[in-house]
Amino acid sequence: MPEGDTVWRAAQRLHTALAGRPLVRADLRVPRFATADLTGRTVLDVTPRGKHLLTRLEGGLTLHSHLGMDGAWRIYAAAERWRGGPAHQIRAILGNAERTAVGYRLPLLELVRTQDEAQTIGHLGPDLLGPDWDPDEALRRLLAAPERPLGEALLDQRNLAGIGNVYKSELCFYARATPWLPVGELPSLERLVAAAKRLLEANRDRPSRRTTLRERAPTPLFYVYGRAGRPCLRCGATIRHADQGDSTRLRPTYWCPHCQKGPSP
């Protein structure tokens, strides 16, 4: 699933391609908004908010999209062939005279009034890559449910926006705590919040995400994520894997049983 750094890069690409130019083509392929006519409206900006994208248009409208598990916005030159997937996966097309942005497999696409954006994204916590970042507020929200497992609390976008499953596992490794440790029992929670911001900022301009930032190639990109059965880069113990969450949203989770302290399955 795309995380905050991926969405931030997508917003920059969309903004560069679309902002400041009127749309000559606009097609929203979802039943509720299929008849909406956005042609002629100038794109004002494309702003990321956690894992959400807000494309603001002239006339007080915002196209709100979310990439979900495998959604993507692809940008093409006017005469370039589209290669992001079959036509039936296209959910949105926004084009000006020079560039066309095509949204594939978008699980969420809605047109709202810009003044009503808070109704769709107002529940989100402070954005790790946004101008509203407030570490104290993020800490307060995390500690509002001290009994909650750390991994689940980090994934909850109402606490802090932008962390996905990769960063969840890697941040717990950074904190030397298992993802099942109650968040209130982590003595260095404020340092973990600061590390989350540093990691996302370090990766937002990278073509491929890396959390082993102090290591050199060919060191793996991650300390624990996706490395089940392999040796820990720090201690050599075997990295373990289990699902975390409730029955409706189980997420693959990775940790080192030696370096990380706390409960585990």
JSON list of C-alpha atoms in Angstrom, two decimals, residues 1-203:
[
{"chain": "A", "resi": 1, "resn": "MET", "atom": "CA", "xyz": [0.00, 0.00, 0.00]},
{"chain": "A", "resi": 2, "resn": "PRO", "atom": "CA", "xyz": [1.32, 3.47, -0.84]},
{"chain": "A", "resi": 3, "resn": "GLU", "atom": "CA", "xyz": [2.37, 5.36, 2.29]},
{"chain": "A", "resi": 4, "resn": "GLY", "atom": "CA", "xyz": [2.74, 9.04, 3.04]},
{"chain": "A", "resi": 5, "resn": "ASP", "atom": "CA", "xyz": [6.03, 9.50, 1.20]},
{"chain": "A", "resi": 6, "resn": "THR", "atom": "CA", "xyz": [4.67, 7.82, -1.96]},
{"chain": "A", "resi": 7, "resn": "VAL", "atom": "CA", "xyz": [1.53, 9.95, -1.90]},
{"chain": "A", "resi": 8, "resn": "TRP", "atom": "CA", "xyz": [3.64, 13.08, -1.37]},
{"chain": "A", "resi": 9, "resn": "ARG", "atom": "CA", "xyz": [5.65, 12.31, -4.52]},
{"chain": "A", "resi": 10, "resn": "ALA", "atom": "CA", "xyz": [2.48, 11.59, -6.46]},
{"chain": "A", "resi": 11, "resn": "ALA", "atom": "CA", "xyz": [1.09, 14.97, -5.43]},
{"chain": "A", "resi": 12, "resn": "GLN", "atom": "CA", "xyz": [4.25, 16.74, -6.59]},
{"chain": "A", "resi": 13, "resn": "ARG", "atom": "CA", "xyz": [4.09, 15.05, -10.00]},
{"chain": "A", "resi": 14, "resn": "LEU", "atom": "CA", "xyz": [0.39, 15.82, -10.42]},
{"chain": "A", "resi": 15, "resn": "HIS", "atom": "CA", "xyz": [0.88, 19.43, -9.35]},
{"chain": "A", "resi": 16, "resn": "THR", "atom": "CA", "xyz": [3.73, 19.93, -11.82]},
{"chain": "A", "resi": 17, "resn": "ALA", "atom": "CA", "xyz": [1.69, 18.42, -14.67]},
{"chain": "A", "resi": 18, "resn": "LEU", "atom": "CA", "xyz": [-1.68, 20.02, -13.99]},
{"chain": "A", "resi": 19, "resn": "ALA", "atom": "CA", "xyz": [-1.52, 23.12, -11.81]},
{"chain": "A", "resi": 20, "resn": "GLY", "atom": "CA", "xyz": [-2.07, 26.49, -13.44]},
{"chain": "A", "resi": 21, "resn": "ARG", "atom": "CA", "xyz": [-3.60, 25.06, -16.61]},
{"chain": "A", "resi": 22, "resn": "PRO", "atom": "CA", "xyz": [-7.24, 24.63, -17.67]},
{"chain": "A", "resi": 23, "resn": "LEU", "atom": "CA", "xyz": [-8.57, 21.13, -18.21]},
{"chain": "A", "resi": 24, "resn": "VAL", "atom": "CA", "xyz": [-9.40, 20.22, -21.79]},
{"chain": "A", "resi": 25, "resn": "ARG", "atom": "CA", "xyz": [-10.43, 16.71, -20.78]},
{"chain": "A", "resi": 26, "resn": "ALA", "atom": "CA", "xyz": [-12.00, 15.46, -17.58]},
{"chain": "A", "resi": 27, "resn": "ASP", "atom": "CA", "xyz": [-13.64, 12.10, -17.10]},
{"chain": "A", "resi": 28, "resn": "LEU", "atom": "CA", "xyz": [-14.65, 10.65, -13.72]},
{"chain": "A", "resi": 29, "resn": "ARG", "atom": "CA", "xyz": [-15.55, 7.00, -14.18]},
{"chain": "A", "resi": 30, "resn": "VAL", "atom": "CA", "xyz": [-17.49, 6.42, -11.00]},
{"chain": "A", "resi": 31, "resn": "PRO", "atom": "CA", "xyz": [-21.29, 6.36, -11.18]},
{"chain": "A", "resi": 32, "resn": "ARG", "atom": "CA", "xyz": [-21.93, 9.16, -8.69]},
{"chain": "A", "resi": 33, "resn": "PHE", "atom": "CA", "xyz": [-19.79, 11.70, -10.56]},
{"chain": "A", "resi": 34, "resn": "ALA", "atom": "CA", "xyz": [-19.85, 10.35, -14.12]},
{"chain": "A", "resi": 35, "resn": "THR", "atom": "CA", "xyz": [-21.83, 13.35, -15.38]},
{"chain": "A", "resi": 36, "resn": "ALA", "atom": "CA", "xyz": [-19.65, 16.00, -13.71]},
{"chain": "A", "resi": 37, "resn": "ASP", "atom": "CA", "xyz": [-18.17, 18.38, -16.29]},
{"chain": "A", "resi": 38, "resn": "LEU", "atom": "CA", "xyz": [-14.83, 19.80, -15.15]},
{"chain": "A", "resi": 39, "resn": "THR", "atom": "CA", "xyz": [-13.52, 20.88, -18.56]},
{"chain": "A", "resi": 40, "resn": "GLY", "atom": "CA", "xyz": [-12.45, 24.50, -18.69]},
{"chain": "A", "resi": 41, "resn": "ARG", "atom": "CA", "xyz": [-11.66, 24.66, -14.98]},
{"chain": "A", "resi": 42, "resn": "THR", "atom": "CA", "xyz": [-8.09, 25.49, -14.03]},
{"chain": "A", "resi": 43, "resn": "VAL", "atom": "CA", "xyz": [-6.32, 23.17, -11.60]},
{"chain": "A", "resi": 44, "resn": "LEU", "atom": "CA", "xyz": [-5.18, 25.35, -8.71]},
{"chain": "A", "resi": 45, "resn": "ASP", "atom": "CA", "xyz": [-3.02, 22.86, -6.81]},
{"chain": "A", "resi": 46, "resn": "VAL", "atom": "CA", "xyz": [-2.61, 19.22, -5.86]},
{"chain": "A", "resi": 47, "resn": "THR", "atom": "CA", "xyz": [-2.04, 18.76, -2.14]},
{"chain": "A", "resi": 48, "resn": "PRO", "atom": "CA", "xyz": [-1.25, 15.55, -0.21]},
{"chain": "A", "resi": 49, "resn": "ARG", "atom": "CA", "xyz": [-2.86, 14.94, 3.16]},
{"chain": "A", "resi": 50, "resn": "GLY", "atom": "CA", "xyz": [-1.48, 11.79, 4.73]},
{"chain": "A", "resi": 51, "resn": "LYS", "atom": "CA", "xyz": [-2.44, 9.09, 2.24]},
{"chain": "A", "resi": 52, "resn": "HIS", "atom": "CA", "xyz": [-5.06, 11.28, 0.56]},
{"chain": "A", "resi": 53, "resn": "LEU", "atom": "CA", "xyz": [-4.76, 13.49, -2.53]},
{"chain": "A", "resi": 54, "resn": "LEU", "atom": "CA", "xyz": [-6.67, 16.75, -2.96]},
{"chain": "A", "resi": 55, "resn": "THR", "atom": "CA", "xyz": [-6.83, 18.19, -6.47]},
{"chain": "A", "resi": 56, "resn": "ARG", "atom": "CA", "xyz": [-8.31, 21.68, -6.10]},
{"chain": "A", "resi": 57, "resn": "LEU", "atom": "CA", "xyz": [-10.08, 23.22, -9.06]},
{"chain": "A", "resi": 58, "resn": "GLU", "atom": "CA", "xyz": [-11.24, 26.65, -10.05]},
{"chain": "A", "resi": 59, "resn": "GLY", "atom": "CA", "xyz": [-14.77, 27.30, -8.89]},
{"chain": "A", "resi": 60, "resn": "GLY", "atom": "CA", "xyz": [-14.42, 25.87, -5.40]},
{"chain": "A", "resi": 61, "resn": "LEU", "atom": "CA", "xyz": [-14.29, 22.15, -6.20]},
{"chain": "A", "resi": 62, "resn": "THR", "atom": "CA", "xyz": [-11.86, 19.49, -4.95]},
{"chain": "A", "resi": 63, "resn": "LEU", "atom": "CA", "xyz": [-11.31, 16.05, -6.42]},
{"chain": "A", "resi": 64, "resn": "HIS", "atom": "CA", "xyz": [-10.48, 13.80, -3.46]},
{"chain": "A", "resi": 65, "resn": "SER", "atom": "CA", "xyz": [-8.72, 10.51, -4.21]},
{"chain": "A", "resi": 66, "resn": "HIS", "atom": "CA", "xyz": [-7.05, 7.72, -2.25]},
{"chain": "A", "resi": 67, "resn": "LEU", "atom": "CA", "xyz": [-4.66, 5.15, -3.72]},
{"chain": "A", "resi": 68, "resn": "GLY", "atom": "CA", "xyz": [-5.72, 2.29, -1.47]},
{"chain": "A", "resi": 69, "resn": "MET", "atom": "CA", "xyz": [-3.74, -0.92, -1.90]},
{"chain": "A", "resi": 70, "resn": "ASP", "atom": "CA", "xyz": [-2.67, -0.65, -5.54]},
{"chain": "A", "resi": 71, "resn": "GLY", "atom": "CA", "xyz": [-4.11, 2.56, -6.98]},
{"chain": "A", "resi": 72, "resn": "ALA", "atom": "CA", "xyz": [-1.91, 4.96, -8.95]},
{"chain": "A", "resi": 73, "resn": "TRP", "atom": "CA", "xyz": [-1.97, 8.23, -10.86]},
{"chain": "A", "resi": 74, "resn": "ARG", "atom": "CA", "xyz": [0.06, 8.04, -14.09]},
{"chain": "A", "resi": 75, "resn": "ILE", "atom": "CA", "xyz": [1.06, 11.09, -16.10]},
{"chain": "A", "resi": 76, "resn": "TYR", "atom": "CA", "xyz": [1.48, 11.04, -19.88]},
{"chain": "A", "resi": 77, "resn": "ALA", "atom": "CA", "xyz": [2.36, 13.48, -22.62]},
{"chain": "A", "resi": 78, "resn": "ALA", "atom": "CA", "xyz": [-0.55, 14.50, -24.80]},
{"chain": "A", "resi": 79, "resn": "ALA", "atom": "CA", "xyz": [0.13, 11.92, -27.54]},
{"chain": "A", "resi": 80, "resn": "GLU", "atom": "CA", "xyz": [1.72, 9.26, -25.33]},
{"chain": "A", "resi": 81, "resn": "ARG", "atom": "CA", "xyz": [0.22, 5.79, -25.03]},
{"chain": "A", "resi": 82, "resn": "TRP", "atom": "CA", "xyz": [-1.27, 5.02, -21.61]},
{"chain": "A", "resi": 83, "resn": "ARG", "atom": "CA", "xyz": [0.37, 2.03, -19.94]},
{"chain": "A", "resi": 84, "resn": "GLY", "atom": "CA", "xyz": [-0.96, 1.95, -16.38]},
{"chain": "A", "resi": 85, "resn": "GLY", "atom": "CA", "xyz": [-3.36, -0.94, -16.89]},
{"chain": "A", "resi": 86, "resn": "PRO", "atom": "CA", "xyz": [-6.44, -2.01, -18.87]},
{"chain": "A", "resi": 87, "resn": "ALA", "atom": "CA", "xyz": [-9.08, 0.59, -19.67]},
{"chain": "A", "resi": 88, "resn": "HIS", "atom": "CA", "xyz": [-11.60, -0.91, -17.25]},
{"chain": "A", "resi": 89, "resn": "GLN", "atom": "CA", "xyz": [-9.29, -0.03, -14.35]},
{"chain": "A", "resi": 90, "resn": "ILE", "atom": "CA", "xyz": [-9.30, 3.69, -15.16]},
{"chain": "A", "resi": 91, "resn": "ARG", "atom": "CA", "xyz": [-11.30, 5.74, -12.66]},
{"chain": "A", "resi": 92, "resn": "ALA", "atom": "CA", "xyz": [-10.33, 9.29, -13.60]},
{"chain": "A", "resi": 93, "resn": "ILE", "atom": "CA", "xyz": [-8.80, 11.26, -16.46]},
{"chain": "A", "resi": 94, "resn": "LEU", "atom": "CA", "xyz": [-7.63, 14.86, -16.07]},
{"chain": "A", "resi": 95, "resn": "GLY", "atom": "CA", "xyz": [-5.89, 16.41, -19.04]},
{"chain": "A", "resi": 96, "resn": "ASN", "atom": "CA", "xyz": [-4.66, 19.77, -20.28]},
{"chain": "A", "resi": 97, "resn": "ALA", "atom": "CA", "xyz": [-3.06, 20.66, -23.60]},
{"chain": "A", "resi": 98, "resn": "GLU", "atom": "CA", "xyz": [0.30, 19.20, -22.58]},
{"chain": "A", "resi": 99, "resn": "ARG", "atom": "CA", "xyz": [-0.22, 16.45, -20.01]},
{"chain": "A", "resi": 100, "resn": "THR", "atom": "CA", "xyz": [-2.84, 13.89, -19.06]},
{"chain": "A", "resi": 101, "resn": "ALA", "atom": "CA", "xyz": [-3.16, 12.36, -15.59]},
{"chain": "A", "resi": 102, "resn": "VAL", "atom": "CA", "xyz": [-4.87, 8.97, -15.49]},
{"chain": "A", "resi": 103, "resn": "GLY", "atom": "CA", "xyz": [-6.04, 7.45, -12.20]},
{"chain": "A", "resi": 104, "resn": "TYR", "atom": "CA", "xyz": [-5.98, 3.64, -12.13]},
{"chain": "A", "resi": 105, "resn": "ARG", "atom": "CA", "xyz": [-7.67, 1.37, -9.58]},
{"chain": "A", "resi": 106, "resn": "LEU", "atom": "CA", "xyz": [-8.59, 4.24, -7.25]},
{"chain": "A", "resi": 107, "resn": "PRO", "atom": "CA", "xyz": [-10.82, 2.82, -4.49]},
{"chain": "A", "resi": 108, "resn": "LEU", "atom": "CA", "xyz": [-11.93, 6.29, -3.43]},
{"chain": "A", "resi": 109, "resn": "LEU", "atom": "CA", "xyz": [-12.76, 9.11, -5.82]},
{"chain": "A", "resi": 110, "resn": "GLU", "atom": "CA", "xyz": [-15.18, 11.88, -4.97]},
{"chain": "A", "resi": 111, "resn": "LEU", "atom": "CA", "xyz": [-15.89, 15.45, -5.94]},
{"chain": "A", "resi": 112, "resn": "VAL", "atom": "CA", "xyz": [-16.54, 17.79, -3.02]},
{"chain": "A", "resi": 113, "resn": "ARG", "atom": "CA", "xyz": [-16.73, 21.50, -2.44]},
{"chain": "A", "resi": 114, "resn": "THR", "atom": "CA", "xyz": [-13.35, 22.80, -1.37]},
{"chain": "A", "resi": 115, "resn": "GLN", "atom": "CA", "xyz": [-14.92, 24.46, 1.65]},
{"chain": "A", "resi": 116, "resn": "ASP", "atom": "CA", "xyz": [-16.18, 21.02, 2.74]},
{"chain": "A", "resi": 117, "resn": "GLU", "atom": "CA", "xyz": [-12.84, 19.17, 2.58]},
{"chain": "A", "resi": 118, "resn": "ALA", "atom": "CA", "xyz": [-12.85, 18.80, 6.35]},
{"chain": "A", "resi": 119, "resn": "GLN", "atom": "CA", "xyz": [-15.84, 16.49, 6.07]},
{"chain": "A", "resi": 120, "resn": "THR", "atom": "CA", "xyz": [-13.69, 13.97, 4.18]},
{"chain": "A", "resi": 121, "resn": "ILE", "atom": "CA", "xyz": [-10.25, 14.37, 5.76]},
{"chain": "A", "resi": 122, "resn": "GLY", "atom": "CA", "xyz": [-10.97, 16.21, 9.02]},
{"chain": "A", "resi": 123, "resn": "HIS", "atom": "CA", "xyz": [-10.60, 12.99, 11.02]},
{"chain": "A", "resi": 124, "resn": "LEU", "atom": "CA", "xyz": [-6.92, 12.68, 10.13]},
{"chain": "A", "resi": 125, "resn": "GLY", "atom": "CA", "xyz": [-4.23, 13.32, 12.70]},
{"chain": "A", "resi": 126, "resn": "PRO", "atom": "CA", "xyz": [-1.23, 15.60, 12.12]},
{"chain": "A", "resi": 127, "resn": "ASP", "atom": "CA", "xyz": [0.37, 14.99, 8.73]},
{"chain": "A", "resi": 128, "resn": "LEU", "atom": "CA", "xyz": [3.98, 13.81, 9.02]},
{"chain": "A", "resi": 129, "resn": "LEU", "atom": "CA", "xyz": [4.85, 15.57, 5.75]},
{"chain": "A", "resi": 130, "resn": "GLY", "atom": "CA", "xyz": [2.42, 18.45, 6.00]},
{"chain": "A", "resi": 131, "resn": "PRO", "atom": "CA", "xyz": [2.57, 22.04, 7.20]},
{"chain": "A", "resi": 132, "resn": "ASP", "atom": "CA", "xyz": [0.21, 21.14, 10.07]},
{"chain": "A", "resi": 133, "resn": "TRP", "atom": "CA", "xyz": [2.65, 18.69, 11.67]},
{"chain": "A", "resi": 134, "resn": "ASP", "atom": "CA", "xyz": [2.33, 18.86, 15.45]},
{"chain": "A", "resi": 135, "resn": "PRO", "atom": "CA", "xyz": [4.32, 16.22, 17.36]},
{"chain": "A", "resi": 136, "resn": "ASP", "atom": "CA", "xyz": [2.65, 17.07, 20.66]},
{"chain": "A", "resi": 137, "resn": "GLU", "atom": "CA", "xyz": [-0.81, 16.52, 19.18]},
{"chain": "A", "resi": 138, "resn": "ALA", "atom": "CA", "xyz": [0.32, 13.25, 17.60]},
{"chain": "A", "resi": 139, "resn": "LEU", "atom": "CA", "xyz": [1.66, 12.10, 20.97]},
{"chain": "A", "resi": 140, "resn": "ARG", "atom": "CA", "xyz": [-1.56, 13.09, 22.71]},
{"chain": "A", "resi": 141, "resn": "ARG", "atom": "CA", "xyz": [-3.64, 11.11, 20.24]},
{"chain": "A", "resi": 142, "resn": "LEU", "atom": "CA", "xyz": [-1.44, 8.02, 20.51]},
{"chain": "A", "resi": 143, "resn": "LEU", "atom": "CA", "xyz": [-1.67, 8.07, 24.31]},
{"chain": "A", "resi": 144, "resn": "ALA", "atom": "CA", "xyz": [-5.44, 8.55, 24.31]},
{"chain": "A", "resi": 145, "resn": "ALA", "atom": "CA", "xyz": [-5.68, 4.72, 24.18]},
{"chain": "A", "resi": 146, "resn": "PRO", "atom": "CA", "xyz": [-2.57, 3.58, 26.12]},
{"chain": "A", "resi": 147, "resn": "GLU", "atom": "CA", "xyz": [-3.64, -0.08, 26.07]},
{"chain": "A", "resi": 148, "resn": "ARG", "atom": "CA", "xyz": [-3.71, -0.26, 22.27]},
{"chain": "A", "resi": 149, "resn": "PRO", "atom": "CA", "xyz": [-0.94, -2.29, 20.54]},
{"chain": "A", "resi": 150, "resn": "LEU", "atom": "CA", "xyz": [1.78, -0.02, 19.22]},
{"chain": "A", "resi": 151, "resn": "GLY", "atom": "CA", "xyz": [1.56, -1.31, 15.65]},
{"chain": "A", "resi": 152, "resn": "GLU", "atom": "CA", "xyz": [-2.18, -0.70, 15.43]},
{"chain": "A", "resi": 153, "resn": "ALA", "atom": "CA", "xyz": [-1.85, 2.76, 16.96]},
{"chain": "A", "resi": 154, "resn": "LEU", "atom": "CA", "xyz": [0.79, 3.76, 14.41]},
{"chain": "A", "resi": 155, "resn": "LEU", "atom": "CA", "xyz": [-1.38, 2.61, 11.51]},
{"chain": "A", "resi": 156, "resn": "ASP", "atom": "CA", "xyz": [-4.40, 4.57, 12.71]},
{"chain": "A", "resi": 157, "resn": "GLN", "atom": "CA", "xyz": [-4.47, 7.68, 10.53]},
{"chain": "A", "resi": 158, "resn": "ARG", "atom": "CA", "xyz": [-6.47, 9.49, 13.19]},
{"chain": "A", "resi": 159, "resn": "ASN", "atom": "CA", "xyz": [-3.35, 9.54, 15.35]},
{"chain": "A", "resi": 160, "resn": "LEU", "atom": "CA", "xyz": [-0.78, 10.67, 12.78]},
{"chain": "A", "resi": 161, "resn": "ALA", "atom": "CA", "xyz": [-1.24, 10.62, 9.04]},
{"chain": "A", "resi": 162, "resn": "GLY", "atom": "CA", "xyz": [1.11, 8.94, 6.60]},
{"chain": "A", "resi": 163, "resn": "ILE", "atom": "CA", "xyz": [2.32, 5.73, 8.24]},
{"chain": "A", "resi": 164, "resn": "GLY", "atom": "CA", "xyz": [1.59, 2.46, 6.46]},
{"chain": "A", "resi": 165, "resn": "ASN", "atom": "CA", "xyz": [2.50, -1.15, 7.05]},
{"chain": "A", "resi": 166, "resn": "VAL", "atom": "CA", "xyz": [6.15, -0.85, 6.03]},
{"chain": "A", "resi": 167, "resn": "TYR", "atom": "CA", "xyz": [6.85, 2.04, 8.36]},
{"chain": "A", "resi": 168, "resn": "LYS", "atom": "CA", "xyz": [4.84, 0.40, 11.13]},
{"chain": "A", "resi": 169, "resn": "SER", "atom": "CA", "xyz": [7.17, -2.59, 11.29]},
{"chain": "A", "resi": 170, "resn": "GLU", "atom": "CA", "xyz": [10.32, -0.54, 10.78]},
{"chain": "A", "resi": 171, "resn": "LEU", "atom": "CA", "xyz": [9.42, 2.04, 13.43]},
{"chain": "A", "resi": 172, "resn": "CYS", "atom": "CA", "xyz": [8.73, -0.68, 15.99]},
{"chain": "A", "resi": 173, "resn": "PHE", "atom": "CA", "xyz": [12.19, -2.07, 15.22]},
{"chain": "A", "resi": 174, "resn": "TYR", "atom": "CA", "xyz": [13.67, 1.41, 15.69]},
{"chain": "A", "resi": 175, "resn": "ALA", "atom": "CA", "xyz": [11.92, 1.61, 19.08]},
{"chain": "A", "resi": 176, "resn": "ARG", "atom": "CA", "xyz": [13.13, -1.90, 20.05]},
{"chain": "A", "resi": 177, "resn": "ALA", "atom": "CA", "xyz": [9.52, -2.81, 20.87]},
{"chain": "A", "resi": 178, "resn": "THR", "atom": "CA", "xyz": [7.27, -5.46, 19.38]},
{"chain": "A", "resi": 179, "resn": "PRO", "atom": "CA", "xyz": [4.21, -4.17, 17.50]},
{"chain": "A", "resi": 180, "resn": "TRP", "atom": "CA", "xyz": [2.03, -5.78, 20.21]},
{"chain": "A", "resi": 181, "resn": "LEU", "atom": "CA", "xyz": [3.47, -3.74, 23.09]},
{"chain": "A", "resi": 182, "resn": "PRO", "atom": "CA", "xyz": [0.77, -1.44, 24.56]},
{"chain": "A", "resi": 183, "resn": "VAL", "atom": "CA", "xyz": [1.56, 2.04, 23.31]},
{"chain": "A", "resi": 184, "resn": "GLY", "atom": "CA", "xyz": [1.43, 3.44, 26.84]},
{"chain": "A", "resi": 185, "resn": "GLU", "atom": "CA", "xyz": [4.26, 1.15, 27.94]},
{"chain": "A", "resi": 186, "resn": "LEU", "atom": "CA", "xyz": [6.78, 2.54, 25.47]},
{"chain": "A", "resi": 187, "resn": "PRO", "atom": "CA", "xyz": [8.96, 4.99, 27.43]},
{"chain": "A", "resi": 188, "resn": "SER", "atom": "CA", "xyz": [10.41, 6.66, 24.34]},
{"chain": "A", "resi": 189, "resn": "LEU", "atom": "CA", "xyz": [7.22, 7.32, 22.40]},
{"chain": "A", "resi": 190, "resn": "GLU", "atom": "CA", "xyz": [8.16, 10.92, 21.64]},
{"chain": "A", "resi": 191, "resn": "ARG", "atom": "CA", "xyz": [11.41, 9.73, 20.06]},
{"chain": "A", "resi": 192, "resn": "LEU", "atom": "CA", "xyz": [9.47, 7.24, 17.96]},
{"chain": "A", "resi": 193, "resn": "VAL", "atom": "CA", "xyz": [7.20, 10.03, 16.69]},
{"chain": "A", "resi": 194, "resn": "ALA", "atom": "CA", "xyz": [10.26, 12.09, 15.78]},
{"chain": "A", "resi": 195, "resn": "ALA", "atom": "CA", "xyz": [11.81, 9.09, 14.01]},
{"chain": "A", "resi": 196, "resn": "ALA", "atom": "CA", "xyz": [8.64, 8.63, 11.97]},
{"chain": "A", "resi": 197, "resn": "LYS", "atom": "CA", "xyz": [8.91, 12.15, 10.64]},
{"chain": "A", "resi": 198, "resn": "ARG", "atom": "CA", "xyz": [12.62, 11.79, 9.89]},
{"chain": "A", "resi": 199, "resn": "LEU", "atom": "CA", "xyz": [12.07, 8.55, 7.96]},
{"chain": "A", "resi": 200, "resn": "LEU", "atom": "CA", "xyz": [9.25, 9.88, 5.81]},
{"chain": "A", "resi": 201, "resn": "GLU", "atom": "CA", "xyz": [11.11, 13.10, 5.08]},
{"chain": "A", "resi": 202, "resn": "ALA", "atom": "CA", "xyz": [14.25, 11.15, 4.14]},
{"chain": "A", "resi": 203, "resn": "ASN", "atom": "CA", "xyz": [12.28, 8.99, 1.70]}
]
